[in-house]
Structures are given as structure tokens and as C-alpha cells.
mmCIF file of C-alpha atoms in Angstrom:
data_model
loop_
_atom_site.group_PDB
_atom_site.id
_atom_site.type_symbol
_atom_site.label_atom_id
_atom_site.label_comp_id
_atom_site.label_asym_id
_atom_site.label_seq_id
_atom_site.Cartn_x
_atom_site.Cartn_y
_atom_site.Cartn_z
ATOM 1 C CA UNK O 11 -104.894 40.517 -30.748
ATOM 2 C CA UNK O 12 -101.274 42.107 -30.929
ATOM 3 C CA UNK O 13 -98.771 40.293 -28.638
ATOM 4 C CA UNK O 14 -96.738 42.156 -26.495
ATOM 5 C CA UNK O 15 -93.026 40.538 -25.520
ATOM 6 C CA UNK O 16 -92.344 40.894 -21.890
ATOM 7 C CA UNK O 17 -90.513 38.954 -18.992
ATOM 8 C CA UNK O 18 -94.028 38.103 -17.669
ATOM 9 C CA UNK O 19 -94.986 36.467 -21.191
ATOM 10 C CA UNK O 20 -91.737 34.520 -21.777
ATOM 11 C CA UNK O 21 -91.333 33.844 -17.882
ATOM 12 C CA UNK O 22 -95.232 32.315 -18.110
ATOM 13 C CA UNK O 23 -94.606 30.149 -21.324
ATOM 14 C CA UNK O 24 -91.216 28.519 -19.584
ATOM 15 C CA UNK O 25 -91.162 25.779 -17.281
ATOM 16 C CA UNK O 26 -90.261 26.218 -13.952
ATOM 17 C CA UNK O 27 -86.474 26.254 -12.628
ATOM 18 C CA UNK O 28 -84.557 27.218 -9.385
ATOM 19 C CA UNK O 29 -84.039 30.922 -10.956
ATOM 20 C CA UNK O 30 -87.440 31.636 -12.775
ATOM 21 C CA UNK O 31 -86.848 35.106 -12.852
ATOM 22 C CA UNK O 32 -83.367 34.859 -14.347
ATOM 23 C CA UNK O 33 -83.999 34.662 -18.238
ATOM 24 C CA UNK O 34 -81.113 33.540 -20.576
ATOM 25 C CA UNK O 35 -82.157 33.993 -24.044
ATOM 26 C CA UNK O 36 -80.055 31.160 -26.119
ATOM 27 C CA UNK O 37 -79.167 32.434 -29.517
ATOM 28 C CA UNK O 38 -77.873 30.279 -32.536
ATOM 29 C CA UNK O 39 -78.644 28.713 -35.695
ATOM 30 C CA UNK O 40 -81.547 25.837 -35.371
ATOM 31 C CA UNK O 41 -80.435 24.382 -38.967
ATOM 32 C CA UNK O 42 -76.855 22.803 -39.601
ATOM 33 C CA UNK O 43 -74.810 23.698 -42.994
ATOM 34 C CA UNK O 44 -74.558 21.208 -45.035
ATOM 35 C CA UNK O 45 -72.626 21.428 -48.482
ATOM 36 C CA UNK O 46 -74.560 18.665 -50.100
ATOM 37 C CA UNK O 47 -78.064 20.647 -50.592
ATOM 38 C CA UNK O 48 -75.275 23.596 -51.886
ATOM 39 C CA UNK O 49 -73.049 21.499 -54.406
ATOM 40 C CA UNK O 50 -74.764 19.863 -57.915
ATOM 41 C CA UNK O 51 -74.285 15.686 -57.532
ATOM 42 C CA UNK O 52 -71.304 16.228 -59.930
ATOM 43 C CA UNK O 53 -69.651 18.863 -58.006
ATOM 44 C CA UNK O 54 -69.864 16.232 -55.474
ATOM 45 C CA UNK O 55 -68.496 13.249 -57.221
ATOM 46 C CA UNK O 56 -65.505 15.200 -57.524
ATOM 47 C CA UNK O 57 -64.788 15.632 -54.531
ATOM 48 C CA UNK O 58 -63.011 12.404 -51.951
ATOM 49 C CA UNK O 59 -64.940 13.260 -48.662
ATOM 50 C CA UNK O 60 -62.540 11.101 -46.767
ATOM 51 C CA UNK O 61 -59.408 12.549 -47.997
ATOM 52 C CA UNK O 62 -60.569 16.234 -46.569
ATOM 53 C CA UNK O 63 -59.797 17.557 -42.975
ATOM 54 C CA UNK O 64 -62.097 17.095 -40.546
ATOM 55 C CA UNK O 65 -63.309 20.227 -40.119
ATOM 56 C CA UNK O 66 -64.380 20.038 -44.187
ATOM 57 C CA UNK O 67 -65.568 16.827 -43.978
ATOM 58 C CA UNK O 68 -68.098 17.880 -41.397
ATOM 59 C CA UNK O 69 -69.965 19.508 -43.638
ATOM 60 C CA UNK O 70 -70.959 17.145 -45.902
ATOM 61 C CA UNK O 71 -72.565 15.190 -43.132
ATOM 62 C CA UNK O 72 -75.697 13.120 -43.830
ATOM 63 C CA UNK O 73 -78.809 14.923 -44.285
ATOM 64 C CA UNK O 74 -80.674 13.564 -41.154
ATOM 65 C CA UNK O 75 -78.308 15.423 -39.039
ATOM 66 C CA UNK O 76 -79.453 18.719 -40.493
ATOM 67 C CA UNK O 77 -80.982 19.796 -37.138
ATOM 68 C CA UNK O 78 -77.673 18.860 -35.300
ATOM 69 C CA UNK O 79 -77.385 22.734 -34.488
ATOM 70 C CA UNK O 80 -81.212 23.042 -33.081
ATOM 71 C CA UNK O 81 -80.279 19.951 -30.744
ATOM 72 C CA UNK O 82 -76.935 21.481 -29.626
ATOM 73 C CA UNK O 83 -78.631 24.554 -28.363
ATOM 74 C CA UNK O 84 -81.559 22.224 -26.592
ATOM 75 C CA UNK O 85 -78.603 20.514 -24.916
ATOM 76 C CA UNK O 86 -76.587 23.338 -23.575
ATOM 77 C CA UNK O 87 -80.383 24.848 -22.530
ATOM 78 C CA UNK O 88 -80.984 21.548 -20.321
ATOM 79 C CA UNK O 89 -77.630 21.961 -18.724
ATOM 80 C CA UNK O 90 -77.910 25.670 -17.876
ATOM 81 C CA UNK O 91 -81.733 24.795 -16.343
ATOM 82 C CA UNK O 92 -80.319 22.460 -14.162
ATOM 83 C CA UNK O 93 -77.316 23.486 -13.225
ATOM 84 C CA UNK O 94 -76.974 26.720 -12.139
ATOM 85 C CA UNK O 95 -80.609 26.671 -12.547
ATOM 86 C CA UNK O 96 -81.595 29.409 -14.828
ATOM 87 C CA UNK O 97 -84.467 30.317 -17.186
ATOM 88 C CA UNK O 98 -82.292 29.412 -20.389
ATOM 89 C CA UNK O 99 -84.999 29.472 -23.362
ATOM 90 C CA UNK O 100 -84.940 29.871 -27.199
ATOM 91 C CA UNK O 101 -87.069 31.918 -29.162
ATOM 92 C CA UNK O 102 -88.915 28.970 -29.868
ATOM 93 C CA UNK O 103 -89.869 27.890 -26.295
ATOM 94 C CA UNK O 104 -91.933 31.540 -26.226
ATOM 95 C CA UNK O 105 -94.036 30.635 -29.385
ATOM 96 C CA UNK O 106 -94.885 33.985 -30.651
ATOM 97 C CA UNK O 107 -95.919 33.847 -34.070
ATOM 98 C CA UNK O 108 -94.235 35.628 -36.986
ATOM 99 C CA UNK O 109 -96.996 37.015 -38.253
ATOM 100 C CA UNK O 110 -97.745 38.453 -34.990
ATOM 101 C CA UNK O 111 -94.184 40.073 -34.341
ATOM 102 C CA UNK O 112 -91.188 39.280 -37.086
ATOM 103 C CA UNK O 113 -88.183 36.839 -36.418
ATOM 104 C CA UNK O 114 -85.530 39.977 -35.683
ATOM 105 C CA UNK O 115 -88.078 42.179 -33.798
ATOM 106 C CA UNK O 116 -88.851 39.342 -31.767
ATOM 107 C CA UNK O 117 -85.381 38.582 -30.725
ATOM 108 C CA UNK O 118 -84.864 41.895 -30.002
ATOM 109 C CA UNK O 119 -87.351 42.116 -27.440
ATOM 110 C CA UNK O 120 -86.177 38.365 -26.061
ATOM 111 C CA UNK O 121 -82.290 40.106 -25.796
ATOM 112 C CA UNK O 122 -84.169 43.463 -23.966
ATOM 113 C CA UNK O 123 -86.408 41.502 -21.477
ATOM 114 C CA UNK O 124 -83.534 38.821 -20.669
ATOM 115 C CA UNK O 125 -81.081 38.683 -17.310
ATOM 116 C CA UNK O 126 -78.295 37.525 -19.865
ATOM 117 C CA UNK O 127 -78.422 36.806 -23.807
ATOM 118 C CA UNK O 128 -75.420 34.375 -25.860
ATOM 119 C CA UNK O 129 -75.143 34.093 -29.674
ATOM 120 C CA UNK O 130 -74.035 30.651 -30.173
ATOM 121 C CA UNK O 131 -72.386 29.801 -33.089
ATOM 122 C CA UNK O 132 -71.063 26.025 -33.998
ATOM 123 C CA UNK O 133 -69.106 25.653 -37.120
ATOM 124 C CA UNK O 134 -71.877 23.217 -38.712
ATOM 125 C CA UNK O 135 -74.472 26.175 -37.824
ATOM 126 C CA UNK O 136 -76.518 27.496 -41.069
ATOM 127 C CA UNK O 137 -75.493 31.055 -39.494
ATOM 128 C CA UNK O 138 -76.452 33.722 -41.753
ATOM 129 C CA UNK O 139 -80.068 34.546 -40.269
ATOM 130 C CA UNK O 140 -78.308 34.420 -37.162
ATOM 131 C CA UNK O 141 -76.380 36.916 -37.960
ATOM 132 C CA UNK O 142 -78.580 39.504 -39.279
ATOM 133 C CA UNK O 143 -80.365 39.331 -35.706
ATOM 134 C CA UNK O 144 -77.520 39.490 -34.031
ATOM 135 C CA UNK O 145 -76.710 42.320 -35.647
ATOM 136 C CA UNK O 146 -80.030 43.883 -35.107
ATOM 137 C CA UNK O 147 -79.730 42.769 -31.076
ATOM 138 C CA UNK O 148 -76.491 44.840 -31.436
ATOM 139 C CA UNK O 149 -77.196 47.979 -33.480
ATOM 140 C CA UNK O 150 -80.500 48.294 -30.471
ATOM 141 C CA UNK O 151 -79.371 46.745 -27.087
ATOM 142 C CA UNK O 152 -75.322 46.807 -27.404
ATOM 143 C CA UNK O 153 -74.897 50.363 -25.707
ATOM 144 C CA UNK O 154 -76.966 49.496 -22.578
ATOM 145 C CA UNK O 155 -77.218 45.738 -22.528
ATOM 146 C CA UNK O 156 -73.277 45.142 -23.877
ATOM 147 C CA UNK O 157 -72.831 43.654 -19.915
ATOM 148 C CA UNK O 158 -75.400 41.363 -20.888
ATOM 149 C CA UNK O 159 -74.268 39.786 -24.104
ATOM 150 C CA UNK O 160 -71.405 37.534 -25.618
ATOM 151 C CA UNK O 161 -71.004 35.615 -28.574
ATOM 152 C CA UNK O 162 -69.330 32.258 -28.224
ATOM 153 C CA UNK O 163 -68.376 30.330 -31.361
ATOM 154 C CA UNK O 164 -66.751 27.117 -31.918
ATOM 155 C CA UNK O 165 -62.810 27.762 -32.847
ATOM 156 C CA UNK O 166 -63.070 26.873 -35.986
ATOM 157 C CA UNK O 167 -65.979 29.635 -37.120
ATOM 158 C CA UNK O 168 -64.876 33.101 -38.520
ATOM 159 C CA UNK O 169 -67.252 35.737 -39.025
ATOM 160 C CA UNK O 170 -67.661 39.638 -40.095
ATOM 161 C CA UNK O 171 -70.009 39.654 -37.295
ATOM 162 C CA UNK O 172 -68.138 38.139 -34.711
ATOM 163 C CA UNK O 173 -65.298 40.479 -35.618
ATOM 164 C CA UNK O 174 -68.095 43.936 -35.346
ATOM 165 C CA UNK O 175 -68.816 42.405 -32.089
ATOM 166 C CA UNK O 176 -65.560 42.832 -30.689
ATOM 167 C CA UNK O 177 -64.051 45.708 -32.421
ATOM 168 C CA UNK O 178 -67.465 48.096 -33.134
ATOM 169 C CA UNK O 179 -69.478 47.059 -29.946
ATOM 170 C CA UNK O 180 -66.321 45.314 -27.586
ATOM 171 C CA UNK O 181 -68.300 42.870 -26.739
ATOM 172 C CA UNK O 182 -67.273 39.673 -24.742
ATOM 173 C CA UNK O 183 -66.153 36.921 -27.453
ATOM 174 C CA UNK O 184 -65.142 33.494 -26.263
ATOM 175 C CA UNK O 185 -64.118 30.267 -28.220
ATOM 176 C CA UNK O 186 -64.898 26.434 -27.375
ATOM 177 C CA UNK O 187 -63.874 23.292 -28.400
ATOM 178 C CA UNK O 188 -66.156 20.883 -27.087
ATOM 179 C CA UNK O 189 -69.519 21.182 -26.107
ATOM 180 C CA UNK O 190 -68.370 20.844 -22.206
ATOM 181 C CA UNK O 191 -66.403 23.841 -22.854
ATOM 182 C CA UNK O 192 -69.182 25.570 -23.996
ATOM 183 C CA UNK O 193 -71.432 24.858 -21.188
ATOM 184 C CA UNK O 194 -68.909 25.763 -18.888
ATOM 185 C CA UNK O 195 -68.210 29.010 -20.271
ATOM 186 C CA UNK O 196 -71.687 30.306 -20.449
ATOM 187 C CA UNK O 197 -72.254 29.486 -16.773
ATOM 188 C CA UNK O 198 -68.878 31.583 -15.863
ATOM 189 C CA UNK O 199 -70.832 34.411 -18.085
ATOM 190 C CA UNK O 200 -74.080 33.156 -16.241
ATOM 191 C CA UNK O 201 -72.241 33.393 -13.040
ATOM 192 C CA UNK O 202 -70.948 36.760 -13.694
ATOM 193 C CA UNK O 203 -73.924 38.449 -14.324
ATOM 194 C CA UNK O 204 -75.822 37.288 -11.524
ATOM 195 C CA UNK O 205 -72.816 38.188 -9.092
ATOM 196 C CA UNK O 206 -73.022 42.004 -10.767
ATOM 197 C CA UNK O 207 -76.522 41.703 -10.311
ATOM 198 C CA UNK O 208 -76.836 41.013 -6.561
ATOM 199 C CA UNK O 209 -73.742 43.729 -6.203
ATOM 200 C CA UNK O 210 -75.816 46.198 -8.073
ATOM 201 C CA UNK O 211 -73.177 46.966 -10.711
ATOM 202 C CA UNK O 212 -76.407 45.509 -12.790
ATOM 203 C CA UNK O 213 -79.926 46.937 -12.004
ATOM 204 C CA UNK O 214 -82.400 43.474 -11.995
ATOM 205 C CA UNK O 215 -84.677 43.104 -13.958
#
């Protein structure tokens, strides 16, 4: 049976929240970088983790923390659910199945059908798929969904894409620090799309 992506499908397969109809499609990388599955055991015995700046010596974190990006996202999801209350889902949460619809066509589709759509990107993301669907997101949705979008990435994270989003697509690109700062930002964004919605600046979807 082919699967069709639509706000009724990803509305149905979402819990309920105070804004049901409001969908916030959550973008980012679900696996963490980590240089030890990149560097050969020697490579790594040459190196002093300890003496290396923080930011570096993130990235050889322990293995079991390889989903720390996956569990960021679920934690800035919870916080946007409850407060202010939107449908704030990841591509996951929809369960389509690849073979059904591919990873970038199905993102795609989340980006068209959604209120409001952020590329997250931490520095200990894995983000290179993320960036070829962002990318694709772009390249599709940019010129009539550019309100809609922003890419927010942790200061210390430097991309080509991030730097095509502003300068090919101007799209809105914020920073964070902490993961507060994060939160806080995309409910500002959150805030100022709903405000252009009920203005009509934004048509509602």
C-alpha cells in the first residue's frame, strides 16, 4: 500500500498537545560524532585526551553516549510539547518506513506539511546525513516555506550548509550555548510563526 505524508497522517501518529494542529518538525542528527570509531587504537594512543580543549575532548566521549544527539532532540521536543504546547515531532515519531518513502523524500514532505520546521545541529552531532536533507528541504521548500525554517547550531559548529542557508536561501540562523538557550530560542521562532499566522502574514495550514 503506498503511504502518503500528510498533516492528517503525522497529526494521527502524535500524541495529543494543547496545539495539535501546530506541527514542528525537529530536525538534527540522531547519532553523536565520535572520533574513536574514526581514529586506529594507535592514532589514539597518541593522542593526551585530557590535555585537549574542551570542545576536542568532547569528541572522544565514551561510546555509550553515542545517541547523546537523538536524546538532545527528544529533550528539546518534550519542552516545546509542553510549553508552548506544540506538535514538536521527529521523523521518527511518524514511523513511515524507508522502503515505503526514502529518508530525504520523507523529510521533505515532514518540512511541507509542518506549521514550523528547525535543523538542529549540536557540535557532537554525526551531521552529514543531516545535511544532505537539509539541503534537499532547501533546494524544494526554501522559496515558499523560508518563513518557516531556521537552522540553529551550537556555537561551536561550522558548516558549508549552514553558510548556503544564510547567504543562498537567507534563511534565519541562530547560535546557542546551552541547551536552555536552545529551547528558548526555538519557542521565540515558535512564537513568531504562530503570531504571523493568526495575523495572516502566514496562510495556516
Amino acid at each position: 500500500m503506498t503511504v502518503e505524508i500528510t498533516r492528517e497522517l503525522i497529526t494521527d501518529r502524535l500524541g495529543r498537545v494543547t496545539y495539535d494542529r501546530f506541527l514542528f518538525y525537529l530536525m538534527g542528527p540522531y547519532k553523536s560524532f565520535n572520533l574513536n570509531y574514526v581514529l586506529s587504537e594507535e592514532e589514539r594512543r597518541e593522542i593526551d585526551v585530557d590535555e585537549l580543549p574542551g570542545p576536542l575532548r568532547r569528541l572522544f566521549q565514551n561510546k555509550d553516549e553515542i545517541n547523546a544527539a537523538q536524546a538532545l532532540l527528544r529533550r528539546v521536543q518534550g519542552e516545546l510539547r509542553a510549553d508552548p504546547g506544540v506538535n514538536a515531532f521527529l521523523a521518527l515519531d511518524v514511523d513511515v518506513d524507508t522502503d515505503d518513502i526514502d529518508a530525504v523524500t520523507q523529510s521533505i514532505e515532514y518540512a511541507r506539511c509542518s506549521n514550523a520546521t528547525a535543523f538542529v545541529l549540536p557540535f557532537l552531532g554525526h551531521n552529514f546525513g543531516v545535511g544532505e536533507e537539509a539541503g534537499s528541504i532547501l533546494e524544494n521548500l526554501a522559496e515558499t516555506h523560508g518563513d518557516r525554517l531556521i537552522f540553529v547550531h551550537e556555537t561551536d559548529v561550522t558548516s558549508a550548509m549552514i553558510r548556503s542557508a544564510s547567504v543562498r536561501w537567507d534563511l534565519r540562523i541562530e547560535t546557542y550555548e546551552t541547551e536552555a538557550e536552545l529551547v528558548a530560542k526555538l519557542r521565540r521562532f515558535l512564537g513568531g510563526v504562530m503570531h504571523r499566522e493568526r495575523r495572516g502574514e502566514l496562510s495556516r495550514l
